[in-house]
């Protein structure tokens, strides 16, 4: 019976792919952390944690607060 040797390159290819994409993943992760640490993102997280009833008790609306947070950037 003859035996044939096979070479499985899937592990090698995965390693090369992982190494090639590492800088892009690092840059993407940095940009996400940068955006999430901005004062606007923190304010939006606080707004999301506030209920509509709490906003109404203070005489505020969610839309109005978003306008205040983002100012001239979007509105």
Backbone as JSON, one array per atom type, in Angstrom:
{
  "sequence": "XXXXXXXXXXXXXXXXXXXXXXXXXXXXXXXXXXXXXXXXXXXXXXXXXXXXXXXXXXXXXXXXXXXXXXXXXXX",
  "N": [[0.83, -1.16, 0.0], [0.59, 2.15, -0.89], [1.72, 5.17, 0.5], [0.78, 8.53, 0.87], [1.96, 11.77, 1.3], [0.55, 14.53, 2.8], [0.21, 18.03, 2.89], [-0.83, 20.29, 5.14], [-1.75, 23.45, 4.97], [-3.41, 25.21, 6.21], [-3.19, 26.17, 8.86], [-0.85, 27.67, 8.71], [-1.61, 29.57, 6.77], [-3.69, 30.85, 8.15], [-2.22, 32.0, 10.22], [-0.57, 33.78, 8.8], [-2.51, 35.45, 7.7], [-3.63, 36.46, 10.06], [-1.42, 37.83, 11.09], [-1.03, 39.71, 9.07], [-3.33, 41.28, 9.23], [-3.18, 42.36, 11.73], [-2.07, 45.05, 12.28], [-4.13, 46.64, 11.22], [-6.33, 45.9, 12.76], [-5.44, 46.81, 15.22], [-5.28, 49.59, 14.83], [-7.99, 50.1, 14.29], [-9.14, 49.34, 16.75], [-7.97, 51.27, 18.41], [-9.12, 53.63, 17.37], [-11.8, 53.18, 18.0], [-11.7, 53.11, 20.84], [-10.86, 55.73, 21.25], [-13.04, 57.23, 20.26], [-15.06, 56.36, 22.0], [-14.22, 57.41, 24.39], [-14.68, 60.08, 24.28], [-16.06, 63.23, 25.37], [-18.66, 63.69, 24.41], [-19.61, 61.1, 23.81], [-19.64, 60.03, 26.37], [-21.59, 61.66, 27.53], [-23.83, 60.92, 26.03], [-24.06, 58.26, 26.82], [-24.76, 58.67, 29.52], [-27.22, 59.95, 29.1], [-28.66, 57.87, 27.87], [-28.87, 56.18, 30.03], [-30.69, 57.46, 31.56], [-34.08, 57.62, 32.4], [-37.15, 58.17, 30.53], [-39.1, 59.25, 32.16], [-37.61, 60.49, 34.19], [-36.32, 62.45, 32.69], [-38.56, 63.93, 31.85], [-39.45, 64.85, 34.31], [-37.54, 66.72, 34.87], [-38.11, 68.51, 32.96], [-37.11, 68.13, 30.41], [-36.38, 66.9, 27.09], [-35.54, 63.94, 25.25], [-34.67, 64.36, 22.63], [-34.08, 67.09, 22.71], [-31.97, 67.09, 24.51], [-30.08, 65.65, 23.05], [-29.65, 67.46, 21.0], [-28.45, 69.48, 22.5], [-26.13, 68.16, 23.37], [-24.76, 67.47, 21.0], [-24.76, 69.83, 19.64], [-23.8, 72.22, 17.24], [-22.67, 70.4, 15.61], [-24.26, 68.4, 14.35], [-26.77, 69.54, 14.07]],
  "CA": [[0.0, 0.0, 0.0], [1.38, 3.36, -1.02], [1.31, 6.27, 1.38], [1.04, 9.86, 0.31], [2.11, 12.82, 2.31], [-0.22, 15.74, 2.51], [0.65, 19.2, 3.64], [-1.97, 21.11, 5.53], [-1.27, 24.81, 5.13], [-4.44, 26.1, 6.75], [-2.65, 26.83, 10.05], [0.1, 28.68, 8.25], [-2.35, 30.65, 6.12], [-4.38, 31.6, 9.19], [-1.21, 32.8, 10.91], [-0.17, 34.89, 7.92], [-3.66, 36.35, 7.63], [-3.71, 37.11, 11.37], [-0.3, 38.77, 11.17], [-1.23, 40.79, 8.11], [-4.43, 42.16, 9.64], [-2.94, 42.86, 13.09], [-1.99, 46.51, 12.38], [-5.43, 47.24, 10.94], [-7.16, 45.67, 13.94], [-4.94, 47.68, 16.28], [-5.72, 50.95, 14.51], [-9.44, 50.14, 14.48], [-9.4, 49.32, 18.19], [-7.59, 52.57, 18.94], [-10.12, 54.61, 16.98], [-13.01, 52.92, 18.78], [-11.46, 53.59, 22.2], [-10.79, 57.19, 21.19], [-14.4, 57.74, 20.11], [-15.84, 56.05, 23.2], [-13.76, 58.2, 25.53], [-14.97, 61.5, 24.07], [-17.09, 63.77, 26.27], [-19.98, 63.51, 23.81], [-20.01, 59.71, 23.99], [-19.97, 59.86, 27.79], [-22.87, 62.33, 27.76], [-24.88, 60.09, 25.42], [-24.24, 57.1, 27.71], [-25.54, 59.14, 30.67], [-28.58, 60.19, 28.62], [-29.29, 56.57, 27.67], [-29.13, 55.59, 31.34], [-31.76, 58.23, 32.18], [-35.39, 57.22, 31.89], [-37.98, 59.25, 29.99], [-39.79, 59.88, 33.29], [-36.65, 61.39, 34.85], [-36.15, 63.61, 31.81], [-39.79, 64.72, 31.9], [-39.49, 65.52, 35.62], [-36.64, 67.88, 34.78], [-38.57, 69.37, 31.88], [-36.23, 67.93, 29.25], [-36.72, 65.83, 26.16], [-34.36, 63.23, 24.76], [-34.22, 65.06, 21.42], [-33.47, 68.35, 23.13], [-30.66, 66.8, 25.11], [-29.16, 65.31, 21.96], [-29.28, 68.73, 20.35], [-27.51, 70.17, 23.38], [-24.86, 67.43, 23.42], [-24.04, 67.51, 19.71], [-24.68, 71.22, 19.23], [-23.75, 72.56, 15.82], [-22.04, 69.31, 14.87], [-25.24, 67.73, 13.52], [-28.02, 70.27, 13.93]],
  "C": [[0.89, 1.25, 0.0], [0.82, 4.43, -0.09], [1.64, 7.58, 0.69], [1.11, 10.86, 1.45], [1.29, 14.03, 1.88], [0.27, 16.85, 3.41], [-0.56, 20.07, 3.91], [-1.46, 22.51, 5.84], [-2.28, 25.73, 5.79], [-3.95, 26.82, 8.0], [-1.69, 27.93, 9.68], [-0.61, 29.86, 7.62], [-3.1, 31.5, 7.14], [-3.4, 32.5, 9.95], [-0.76, 33.99, 10.09], [-1.28, 35.93, 7.85], [-3.79, 37.14, 8.93], [-2.61, 38.16, 11.51], [-0.48, 39.95, 10.24], [-2.29, 41.77, 8.57], [-4.21, 42.78, 11.02], [-2.84, 44.39, 13.16], [-3.34, 47.19, 12.14], [-6.38, 47.07, 12.11], [-6.74, 46.58, 15.07], [-5.39, 49.13, 16.05], [-7.22, 51.09, 14.73], [-9.81, 50.16, 15.96], [-9.07, 50.65, 18.84], [-8.64, 53.63, 18.61], [-11.43, 54.42, 17.75], [-12.84, 53.42, 20.21], [-11.43, 55.11, 22.26], [-12.19, 57.79, 21.11], [-15.22, 57.51, 21.37], [-15.42, 56.88, 24.4], [-14.05, 59.69, 25.37], [-16.05, 61.97, 25.03], [-18.5, 63.59, 25.71], [-20.48, 62.08, 24.01], [-20.39, 59.45, 25.44], [-21.32, 60.5, 28.11], [-24.03, 61.52, 27.18], [-25.12, 58.85, 26.27], [-25.05, 57.49, 28.95], [-27.0, 59.37, 30.28], [-29.32, 58.88, 28.42], [-29.63, 55.89, 28.99], [-30.27, 56.3, 32.07], [-33.1, 57.83, 31.56], [-36.14, 58.44, 31.35], [-38.71, 59.99, 31.12], [-38.87, 60.86, 34.01], [-36.42, 62.64, 34.0], [-37.37, 64.52, 31.88], [-39.9, 65.47, 33.22], [-38.59, 66.75, 35.64], [-37.04, 68.83, 33.67], [-37.73, 69.27, 30.62], [-36.81, 66.86, 28.35], [-35.43, 65.18, 25.68], [-33.79, 63.93, 23.52], [-33.53, 66.37, 21.77], [-32.1, 68.15, 23.73], [-29.65, 66.4, 24.05], [-28.73, 66.55, 21.2], [-28.27, 69.49, 21.19], [-26.14, 69.49, 23.35], [-24.07, 67.62, 22.12], [-23.97, 68.91, 19.12], [-24.7, 71.41, 17.72], [-23.14, 71.45, 14.97], [-23.03, 68.64, 13.91], [-26.46, 68.57, 13.23], [-27.78, 71.66, 13.39]]
}
